[in-house]
């Protein structure tokens, strides 16, 4: 019902920047965001956007460094990653949901996933 296609990612030195993009197609979604998973670690919620009012929530570790935005059609989301650190190295996944509850800003309700893209930050 919802398809998500990611682009971007790559290798960057510490202190650099990258931008990820995600295009959604199919049925309308109500929330979009990004998760990441580093080797040997659990999946981590990075940022989510509640699309009816564009309320945006970031995990504490990326506040002030990462910025996420969407277009007026609410079918594309970007993740701008600045001041990158080696600990940001992970596979990044675009995610979306058609319904959400009170914990959408904690990573719940995201039922559709992109294919993932590798981000590697070197020292």
mmCIF file of N, CA and C in Angstrom:
data_model
loop_
_atom_site.group_PDB
_atom_site.id
_atom_site.type_symbol
_atom_site.label_atom_id
_atom_site.label_comp_id
_atom_site.label_asym_id
_atom_site.label_seq_id
_atom_site.Cartn_x
_atom_site.Cartn_y
_atom_site.Cartn_z
ATOM 1 N N UNK A 1 0.820 -1.215 0.000
ATOM 2 C CA UNK A 1 0.000 0.000 0.000
ATOM 3 C C UNK A 1 0.850 1.259 0.000
ATOM 4 N N UNK A 2 2.015 1.199 0.631
ATOM 5 C CA UNK A 2 2.948 2.312 0.678
ATOM 6 C C UNK A 2 4.333 1.786 0.321
ATOM 7 N N UNK A 3 4.980 2.459 -0.607
ATOM 8 C CA UNK A 3 6.335 2.116 -1.004
ATOM 9 C C UNK A 3 7.261 3.287 -0.706
ATOM 10 N N UNK A 4 8.429 2.984 -0.153
ATOM 11 C CA UNK A 4 9.407 3.999 0.205
ATOM 12 C C UNK A 4 10.724 3.676 -0.475
ATOM 13 N N UNK A 5 11.283 4.636 -1.189
ATOM 14 C CA UNK A 5 12.541 4.456 -1.893
ATOM 15 C C UNK A 5 13.530 5.498 -1.405
ATOM 16 N N UNK A 6 14.664 5.037 -0.880
ATOM 17 C CA UNK A 6 15.676 5.916 -0.330
ATOM 18 C C UNK A 6 16.793 6.168 -1.327
ATOM 19 N N UNK A 7 17.447 7.311 -1.170
ATOM 20 C CA UNK A 7 18.649 7.614 -1.921
ATOM 21 C C UNK A 7 19.580 8.432 -1.034
ATOM 22 N N UNK A 8 20.858 8.424 -1.379
ATOM 23 C CA UNK A 8 21.854 9.120 -0.594
ATOM 24 C C UNK A 8 22.734 8.134 0.150
ATOM 25 N N UNK A 9 23.349 8.603 1.203
ATOM 26 C CA UNK A 9 24.269 7.780 1.953
ATOM 27 C C UNK A 9 25.654 7.801 1.324
ATOM 28 N N UNK A 10 26.601 7.164 2.008
ATOM 29 C CA UNK A 10 27.956 7.107 1.506
ATOM 30 C C UNK A 10 28.971 7.225 2.616
ATOM 31 N N UNK A 11 30.200 7.523 2.231
ATOM 32 C CA UNK A 11 31.323 7.646 3.154
ATOM 33 C C UNK A 11 31.699 9.112 3.299
ATOM 34 N N UNK A 12 31.852 9.556 4.536
ATOM 35 C CA UNK A 12 32.213 10.941 4.808
ATOM 36 C C UNK A 12 33.125 10.986 6.028
ATOM 37 N N UNK A 13 33.996 11.983 6.073
ATOM 38 C CA UNK A 13 34.869 12.156 7.224
ATOM 39 C C UNK A 13 34.134 12.849 8.365
ATOM 40 N N UNK A 14 34.605 12.619 9.575
ATOM 41 C CA UNK A 14 34.020 13.265 10.740
ATOM 42 C C UNK A 14 33.982 14.779 10.549
ATOM 43 N N UNK A 15 32.856 15.379 10.922
ATOM 44 C CA UNK A 15 32.659 16.803 10.740
ATOM 45 C C UNK A 15 31.978 17.171 9.445
ATOM 46 N N UNK A 16 31.845 16.223 8.538
ATOM 47 C CA UNK A 16 31.220 16.464 7.257
ATOM 48 C C UNK A 16 29.709 16.346 7.315
ATOM 49 N N UNK A 17 29.086 16.356 6.128
ATOM 50 C CA UNK A 17 27.632 16.343 6.036
ATOM 51 C C UNK A 17 27.166 15.455 4.893
ATOM 52 N N UNK A 18 25.982 14.897 5.043
ATOM 53 C CA UNK A 18 25.319 14.113 4.015
ATOM 54 C C UNK A 18 23.829 14.413 4.052
ATOM 55 N N UNK A 19 23.162 14.208 2.916
ATOM 56 C CA UNK A 19 21.720 14.343 2.844
ATOM 57 C C UNK A 19 21.102 13.075 2.285
ATOM 58 N N UNK A 20 20.098 12.563 2.989
ATOM 59 C CA UNK A 20 19.338 11.409 2.545
ATOM 60 C C UNK A 20 17.967 11.855 2.057
ATOM 61 N N UNK A 21 17.419 11.138 1.087
ATOM 62 C CA UNK A 21 16.094 11.434 0.565
ATOM 63 C C UNK A 21 15.247 10.173 0.580
ATOM 64 N N UNK A 22 13.932 10.358 0.717
ATOM 65 C CA UNK A 22 12.999 9.241 0.710
ATOM 66 C C UNK A 22 11.729 9.675 -0.001
ATOM 67 N N UNK A 23 11.323 8.924 -1.022
ATOM 68 C CA UNK A 23 10.111 9.208 -1.775
ATOM 69 C C UNK A 23 9.058 8.141 -1.488
ATOM 70 N N UNK A 24 7.862 8.581 -1.127
ATOM 71 C CA UNK A 24 6.762 7.682 -0.819
ATOM 72 C C UNK A 24 5.756 7.656 -1.960
ATOM 73 N N UNK A 25 5.181 6.493 -2.204
ATOM 74 C CA UNK A 25 4.124 6.357 -3.191
ATOM 75 C C UNK A 25 3.069 5.395 -2.664
ATOM 76 N N UNK A 26 1.879 5.454 -3.251
ATOM 77 C CA UNK A 26 0.778 4.628 -2.794
ATOM 78 C C UNK A 26 -0.202 5.432 -1.963
ATOM 79 N N UNK A 27 -0.679 4.833 -0.886
ATOM 80 C CA UNK A 27 -1.665 5.495 -0.040
ATOM 81 C C UNK A 27 -1.046 6.598 0.802
ATOM 82 N N UNK A 28 -1.895 7.516 1.239
ATOM 83 C CA UNK A 28 -1.459 8.636 2.060
ATOM 84 C C UNK A 28 -0.953 8.154 3.413
ATOM 85 N N UNK A 29 0.142 8.751 3.883
ATOM 86 C CA UNK A 29 0.688 8.434 5.196
ATOM 87 C C UNK A 29 0.514 9.631 6.123
ATOM 88 N N UNK A 30 0.514 9.374 7.421
ATOM 89 C CA UNK A 30 0.310 10.431 8.404
ATOM 90 C C UNK A 30 1.576 10.787 9.175
ATOM 91 N N UNK A 31 2.547 9.885 9.198
ATOM 92 C CA UNK A 31 3.827 10.152 9.827
ATOM 93 C C UNK A 31 4.939 9.615 8.936
ATOM 94 N N UNK A 32 6.063 10.299 8.919
ATOM 95 C CA UNK A 32 7.252 9.843 8.211
ATOM 96 C C UNK A 32 8.454 10.143 9.085
ATOM 97 N N UNK A 33 9.495 9.343 8.926
ATOM 98 C CA UNK A 33 10.682 9.578 9.726
ATOM 99 C C UNK A 33 11.834 8.685 9.330
ATOM 100 N N UNK A 34 12.840 8.666 10.207
ATOM 101 C CA UNK A 34 14.060 7.914 9.961
ATOM 102 C C UNK A 34 14.471 7.135 11.193
ATOM 103 N N UNK A 35 14.960 5.912 10.971
ATOM 104 C CA UNK A 35 15.568 5.075 11.987
ATOM 105 C C UNK A 35 16.979 4.719 11.535
ATOM 106 N N UNK A 36 17.799 4.226 12.452
ATOM 107 C CA UNK A 36 19.125 3.744 12.082
ATOM 108 C C UNK A 36 19.493 2.543 12.932
ATOM 109 N N UNK A 37 20.380 1.708 12.380
ATOM 110 C CA UNK A 37 20.852 0.544 13.099
ATOM 111 C C UNK A 37 22.344 0.357 12.826
ATOM 112 N N UNK A 38 23.133 0.442 13.878
ATOM 113 C CA UNK A 38 24.569 0.228 13.797
ATOM 114 C C UNK A 38 24.881 -1.243 14.059
ATOM 115 N N UNK A 39 26.027 -1.738 13.577
ATOM 116 C CA UNK A 39 26.384 -3.141 13.811
ATOM 117 C C UNK A 39 26.393 -3.487 15.293
ATOM 118 N N UNK A 40 25.717 -4.564 15.648
ATOM 119 C CA UNK A 40 25.676 -5.018 17.023
ATOM 120 C C UNK A 40 24.767 -4.230 17.936
ATOM 121 N N UNK A 41 24.020 -3.276 17.396
ATOM 122 C CA UNK A 41 23.138 -2.454 18.212
ATOM 123 C C UNK A 41 21.694 -2.601 17.754
ATOM 124 N N UNK A 42 20.770 -2.222 18.630
ATOM 125 C CA UNK A 42 19.355 -2.261 18.305
ATOM 126 C C UNK A 42 18.976 -1.087 17.409
ATOM 127 N N UNK A 43 17.869 -1.254 16.694
ATOM 128 C CA UNK A 43 17.349 -0.172 15.875
ATOM 129 C C UNK A 43 17.021 1.033 16.739
ATOM 130 N N UNK A 44 17.345 2.227 16.246
ATOM 131 C CA UNK A 44 17.167 3.451 16.995
ATOM 132 C C UNK A 44 16.315 4.438 16.211
ATOM 133 N N UNK A 45 15.321 5.011 16.860
ATOM 134 C CA UNK A 45 14.523 6.082 16.286
ATOM 135 C C UNK A 45 15.367 7.346 16.218
ATOM 136 N N UNK A 46 15.417 7.973 15.045
ATOM 137 C CA UNK A 46 16.227 9.171 14.845
ATOM 138 C C UNK A 46 15.362 10.428 14.817
ATOM 139 N N UNK A 47 14.336 10.444 13.971
ATOM 140 C CA UNK A 47 13.461 11.604 13.846
ATOM 141 C C UNK A 47 12.128 11.187 13.237
ATOM 142 N N UNK A 48 11.055 11.858 13.638
ATOM 143 C CA UNK A 48 9.747 11.636 13.054
ATOM 144 C C UNK A 48 9.046 12.955 12.804
ATOM 145 N N UNK A 49 8.193 12.977 11.792
ATOM 146 C CA UNK A 49 7.391 14.157 11.455
ATOM 147 C C UNK A 49 5.922 13.763 11.455
ATOM 148 N N UNK A 50 5.114 14.470 12.237
ATOM 149 C CA UNK A 50 3.667 14.298 12.202
ATOM 150 C C UNK A 50 3.142 15.227 11.113
ATOM 151 N N UNK A 51 2.599 14.668 10.056
ATOM 152 C CA UNK A 51 2.394 15.423 8.832
ATOM 153 C C UNK A 51 1.233 16.412 8.868
ATOM 154 N N UNK A 52 0.255 16.229 9.745
ATOM 155 C CA UNK A 52 -0.875 17.161 9.734
ATOM 156 C C UNK A 52 -0.493 18.541 10.255
ATOM 157 N N UNK A 53 0.526 18.622 11.098
ATOM 158 C CA UNK A 53 0.975 19.915 11.599
ATOM 159 C C UNK A 53 2.482 20.093 11.505
ATOM 160 N N UNK A 54 3.183 19.124 10.920
ATOM 161 C CA UNK A 54 4.630 19.142 10.718
ATOM 162 C C UNK A 54 5.415 19.180 12.018
ATOM 163 N N UNK A 55 4.796 18.740 13.101
ATOM 164 C CA UNK A 55 5.523 18.602 14.349
ATOM 165 C C UNK A 55 6.643 17.582 14.158
ATOM 166 N N UNK A 56 7.852 17.924 14.630
ATOM 167 C CA UNK A 56 9.039 17.105 14.382
ATOM 168 C C UNK A 56 9.738 16.798 15.695
ATOM 169 N N UNK A 57 10.142 15.550 15.865
ATOM 170 C CA UNK A 57 10.802 15.102 17.087
ATOM 171 C C UNK A 57 12.099 14.387 16.738
ATOM 172 N N UNK A 58 13.202 14.815 17.363
ATOM 173 C CA UNK A 58 14.516 14.225 17.157
ATOM 174 C C UNK A 58 14.976 13.497 18.403
ATOM 175 N N UNK A 59 15.719 12.421 18.206
ATOM 176 C CA UNK A 59 16.365 11.777 19.333
ATOM 177 C C UNK A 59 17.445 12.729 19.865
ATOM 178 N N UNK A 60 17.686 12.684 21.156
ATOM 179 C CA UNK A 60 18.558 13.656 21.795
ATOM 180 C C UNK A 60 19.956 13.701 21.179
ATOM 181 N N UNK A 61 20.482 12.574 20.757
ATOM 182 C CA UNK A 61 21.855 12.513 20.276
ATOM 183 C C UNK A 61 22.095 13.248 18.955
ATOM 184 N N UNK A 62 21.035 13.576 18.209
ATOM 185 C CA UNK A 62 21.213 14.262 16.932
ATOM 186 C C UNK A 62 20.669 15.681 16.931
ATOM 187 N N UNK A 63 20.073 16.125 18.018
ATOM 188 C CA UNK A 63 19.525 17.480 18.088
ATOM 189 C C UNK A 63 20.621 18.509 17.844
ATOM 190 N N UNK A 64 20.312 19.483 16.991
ATOM 191 C CA UNK A 64 21.275 20.514 16.655
ATOM 192 C C UNK A 64 22.212 20.142 15.534
ATOM 193 N N UNK A 65 22.239 18.876 15.128
ATOM 194 C CA UNK A 65 23.109 18.420 14.049
ATOM 195 C C UNK A 65 22.331 17.929 12.831
ATOM 196 N N UNK A 66 21.215 17.238 13.063
ATOM 197 C CA UNK A 66 20.400 16.692 11.979
ATOM 198 C C UNK A 66 19.137 17.527 11.808
ATOM 199 N N UNK A 67 18.669 17.649 10.569
ATOM 200 C CA UNK A 67 17.426 18.334 10.270
ATOM 201 C C UNK A 67 16.622 17.505 9.275
ATOM 202 N N UNK A 68 15.343 17.301 9.571
ATOM 203 C CA UNK A 68 14.466 16.570 8.670
ATOM 204 C C UNK A 68 13.346 17.488 8.196
ATOM 205 N N UNK A 69 12.943 17.333 6.936
ATOM 206 C CA UNK A 69 11.883 18.153 6.381
ATOM 207 C C UNK A 69 11.100 17.355 5.354
ATOM 208 N N UNK A 70 9.910 17.864 4.997
ATOM 209 C CA UNK A 70 9.082 17.224 3.996
ATOM 210 C C UNK A 70 8.532 18.275 3.054
ATOM 211 N N UNK A 71 7.996 17.837 1.909
ATOM 212 C CA UNK A 71 7.444 18.771 0.941
ATOM 213 C C UNK A 71 5.963 19.007 1.202
ATOM 214 N N UNK A 72 5.362 19.943 0.447
ATOM 215 C CA UNK A 72 3.961 20.297 0.665
ATOM 216 C C UNK A 72 3.014 19.154 0.320
ATOM 217 N N UNK A 73 3.411 18.292 -0.602
ATOM 218 C CA UNK A 73 2.596 17.138 -0.957
ATOM 219 C C UNK A 73 2.690 16.024 0.073
ATOM 220 N N UNK A 74 3.615 16.136 1.000
ATOM 221 C CA UNK A 74 3.800 15.173 2.093
ATOM 222 C C UNK A 74 4.100 13.773 1.577
ATOM 223 N N UNK A 75 4.916 13.707 0.521
ATOM 224 C CA UNK A 75 5.297 12.412 -0.031
ATOM 225 C C UNK A 75 6.807 12.250 -0.177
ATOM 226 N N UNK A 76 7.558 13.224 0.298
ATOM 227 C CA UNK A 76 9.010 13.152 0.247
ATOM 228 C C UNK A 76 9.571 13.683 1.558
ATOM 229 N N UNK A 77 10.568 13.013 2.097
ATOM 230 C CA UNK A 77 11.211 13.465 3.318
ATOM 231 C C UNK A 77 12.722 13.447 3.115
ATOM 232 N N UNK A 78 13.392 14.444 3.666
ATOM 233 C CA UNK A 78 14.841 14.552 3.604
ATOM 234 C C UNK A 78 15.413 14.498 5.014
ATOM 235 N N UNK A 79 16.616 13.986 5.119
ATOM 236 C CA UNK A 79 17.366 14.028 6.362
ATOM 237 C C UNK A 79 18.727 14.634 6.068
ATOM 238 N N UNK A 80 18.930 15.863 6.538
ATOM 239 C CA UNK A 80 20.223 16.512 6.414
ATOM 240 C C UNK A 80 21.030 16.220 7.674
ATOM 241 N N UNK A 81 22.202 15.648 7.500
ATOM 242 C CA UNK A 81 23.057 15.255 8.614
ATOM 243 C C UNK A 81 24.332 16.077 8.562
ATOM 244 N N UNK A 82 24.505 16.944 9.538
ATOM 245 C CA UNK A 82 25.690 17.771 9.636
ATOM 246 C C UNK A 82 26.500 17.427 10.864
ATOM 247 N N UNK A 83 27.736 17.926 10.905
ATOM 248 C CA UNK A 83 28.649 17.669 12.030
ATOM 249 C C UNK A 83 28.699 16.190 12.366
ATOM 250 N N UNK A 84 28.866 15.365 11.353
ATOM 251 C CA UNK A 84 28.785 13.920 11.539
ATOM 252 C C UNK A 84 29.921 13.396 12.407
ATOM 253 N N UNK A 85 29.585 12.392 13.206
ATOM 254 C CA UNK A 85 30.517 11.737 14.115
ATOM 255 C C UNK A 85 30.631 10.261 13.752
ATOM 256 N N UNK A 86 31.751 9.615 14.082
ATOM 257 C CA UNK A 86 31.865 8.177 13.806
ATOM 258 C C UNK A 86 30.722 7.358 14.397
ATOM 259 N N UNK A 87 30.192 7.766 15.526
ATOM 260 C CA UNK A 87 29.093 7.037 16.140
ATOM 261 C C UNK A 87 27.777 7.171 15.381
ATOM 262 N N UNK A 88 27.723 8.028 14.361
ATOM 263 C CA UNK A 88 26.557 8.106 13.488
ATOM 264 C C UNK A 88 26.559 7.013 12.423
ATOM 265 N N UNK A 89 27.652 6.280 12.300
ATOM 266 C CA UNK A 89 27.752 5.213 11.309
ATOM 267 C C UNK A 89 26.672 4.167 11.547
ATOM 268 N N UNK A 90 25.874 3.892 10.521
ATOM 269 C CA UNK A 90 24.763 2.953 10.638
ATOM 270 C C UNK A 90 24.093 2.801 9.280
ATOM 271 N N UNK A 91 23.196 1.822 9.192
ATOM 272 C CA UNK A 91 22.264 1.758 8.079
ATOM 273 C C UNK A 91 21.054 2.602 8.459
ATOM 274 N N UNK A 92 20.706 3.542 7.611
ATOM 275 C CA UNK A 92 19.586 4.441 7.869
ATOM 276 C C UNK A 92 18.376 4.007 7.057
ATOM 277 N N UNK A 93 17.222 3.928 7.726
ATOM 278 C CA UNK A 93 15.986 3.480 7.108
ATOM 279 C C UNK A 93 14.936 4.580 7.142
ATOM 280 N N UNK A 94 14.353 4.874 6.003
ATOM 281 C CA UNK A 94 13.173 5.713 5.936
ATOM 282 C C UNK A 94 11.970 4.891 6.390
ATOM 283 N N UNK A 95 11.031 5.526 7.091
ATOM 284 C CA UNK A 95 9.863 4.821 7.590
ATOM 285 C C UNK A 95 8.640 5.725 7.549
ATOM 286 N N UNK A 96 7.453 5.107 7.497
ATOM 287 C CA UNK A 96 6.206 5.847 7.447
ATOM 288 C C UNK A 96 5.083 5.034 8.066
ATOM 289 N N UNK A 97 4.002 5.726 8.439
ATOM 290 C CA UNK A 97 2.827 5.069 8.969
ATOM 291 C C UNK A 97 1.565 5.779 8.536
ATOM 292 N N UNK A 98 0.467 5.042 8.435
ATOM 293 C CA UNK A 98 -0.815 5.616 8.020
ATOM 294 C C UNK A 98 -1.683 6.003 9.213
ATOM 295 N N UNK A 99 -1.338 5.510 10.386
ATOM 296 C CA UNK A 99 -2.029 5.864 11.612
ATOM 297 C C UNK A 99 -0.995 5.954 12.722
ATOM 298 N N UNK A 100 -1.292 6.728 13.746
ATOM 299 C CA UNK A 100 -0.340 6.886 14.832
ATOM 300 C C UNK A 100 -1.057 7.118 16.147
ATOM 301 N N UNK A 101 -0.349 6.822 17.215
ATOM 302 C CA UNK A 101 -0.841 7.074 18.555
ATOM 303 C C UNK A 101 -0.006 8.119 19.254
ATOM 304 N N UNK A 102 -0.096 8.145 20.561
ATOM 305 C CA UNK A 102 0.570 9.183 21.341
ATOM 306 C C UNK A 102 2.086 9.068 21.332
ATOM 307 N N UNK A 103 2.627 7.905 20.960
ATOM 308 C CA UNK A 103 4.074 7.698 20.987
ATOM 309 C C UNK A 103 4.697 7.682 19.598
ATOM 310 N N UNK A 104 4.080 8.378 18.648
ATOM 311 C CA UNK A 104 4.657 8.484 17.314
ATOM 312 C C UNK A 104 6.034 9.120 17.365
ATOM 313 N N UNK A 105 6.235 10.030 18.351
ATOM 314 C CA UNK A 105 7.507 10.718 18.484
ATOM 315 C C UNK A 105 8.535 9.914 19.273
ATOM 316 N N UNK A 106 8.200 8.668 19.588
ATOM 317 C CA UNK A 106 9.136 7.754 20.220
ATOM 318 C C UNK A 106 9.384 6.523 19.351
ATOM 319 N N UNK A 107 8.932 6.583 18.096
ATOM 320 C CA UNK A 107 9.222 5.521 17.153
ATOM 321 C C UNK A 107 8.142 4.480 16.965
ATOM 322 N N UNK A 108 6.951 4.695 17.507
ATOM 323 C CA UNK A 108 5.869 3.737 17.346
ATOM 324 C C UNK A 108 4.942 4.147 16.207
ATOM 325 N N UNK A 109 4.379 3.181 15.521
ATOM 326 C CA UNK A 109 3.405 3.431 14.477
ATOM 327 C C UNK A 109 3.965 3.500 13.065
ATOM 328 N N UNK A 110 5.239 3.216 12.888
ATOM 329 C CA UNK A 110 5.872 3.250 11.571
ATOM 330 C C UNK A 110 5.825 1.835 10.979
ATOM 331 N N UNK A 111 4.934 1.616 10.038
ATOM 332 C CA UNK A 111 4.644 0.283 9.524
ATOM 333 C C UNK A 111 5.244 -0.003 8.151
ATOM 334 N N UNK A 112 5.768 0.999 7.491
ATOM 335 C CA UNK A 112 6.344 0.840 6.164
ATOM 336 C C UNK A 112 7.781 1.307 6.187
ATOM 337 N N UNK A 113 8.620 0.595 5.427
ATOM 338 C CA UNK A 113 10.063 0.815 5.525
ATOM 339 C C UNK A 113 10.727 0.892 4.160
ATOM 340 N N UNK A 114 11.732 1.759 4.062
ATOM 341 C CA UNK A 114 12.577 1.798 2.888
ATOM 342 C C UNK A 114 13.607 0.687 2.929
ATOM 343 N N UNK A 115 14.441 0.635 1.896
ATOM 344 C CA UNK A 115 15.393 -0.467 1.766
ATOM 345 C C UNK A 115 16.641 -0.289 2.617
ATOM 346 N N UNK A 116 16.861 0.904 3.132
ATOM 347 C CA UNK A 116 18.038 1.187 3.934
ATOM 348 C C UNK A 116 19.197 1.682 3.089
ATOM 349 N N UNK A 117 20.006 2.566 3.660
ATOM 350 C CA UNK A 117 21.190 3.065 2.985
ATOM 351 C C UNK A 117 22.313 3.228 4.006
ATOM 352 N N UNK A 118 23.528 2.835 3.618
ATOM 353 C CA UNK A 118 24.662 2.851 4.533
ATOM 354 C C UNK A 118 25.264 4.246 4.631
ATOM 355 N N UNK A 119 25.467 4.696 5.864
ATOM 356 C CA UNK A 119 26.193 5.925 6.147
ATOM 357 C C UNK A 119 27.406 5.555 6.986
ATOM 358 N N UNK A 120 28.591 5.874 6.492
ATOM 359 C CA UNK A 120 29.827 5.565 7.200
ATOM 360 C C UNK A 120 30.598 6.856 7.436
ATOM 361 N N UNK A 121 30.933 7.118 8.693
ATOM 362 C CA UNK A 121 31.671 8.317 9.081
ATOM 363 C C UNK A 121 33.028 7.878 9.609
ATOM 364 N N UNK A 122 34.088 8.319 8.959
ATOM 365 C CA UNK A 122 35.437 7.928 9.335
ATOM 366 C C UNK A 122 36.065 8.980 10.232
ATOM 367 N N UNK A 123 37.058 8.540 11.020
ATOM 368 C CA UNK A 123 37.798 9.443 11.896
ATOM 369 C C UNK A 123 38.947 10.103 11.161
#
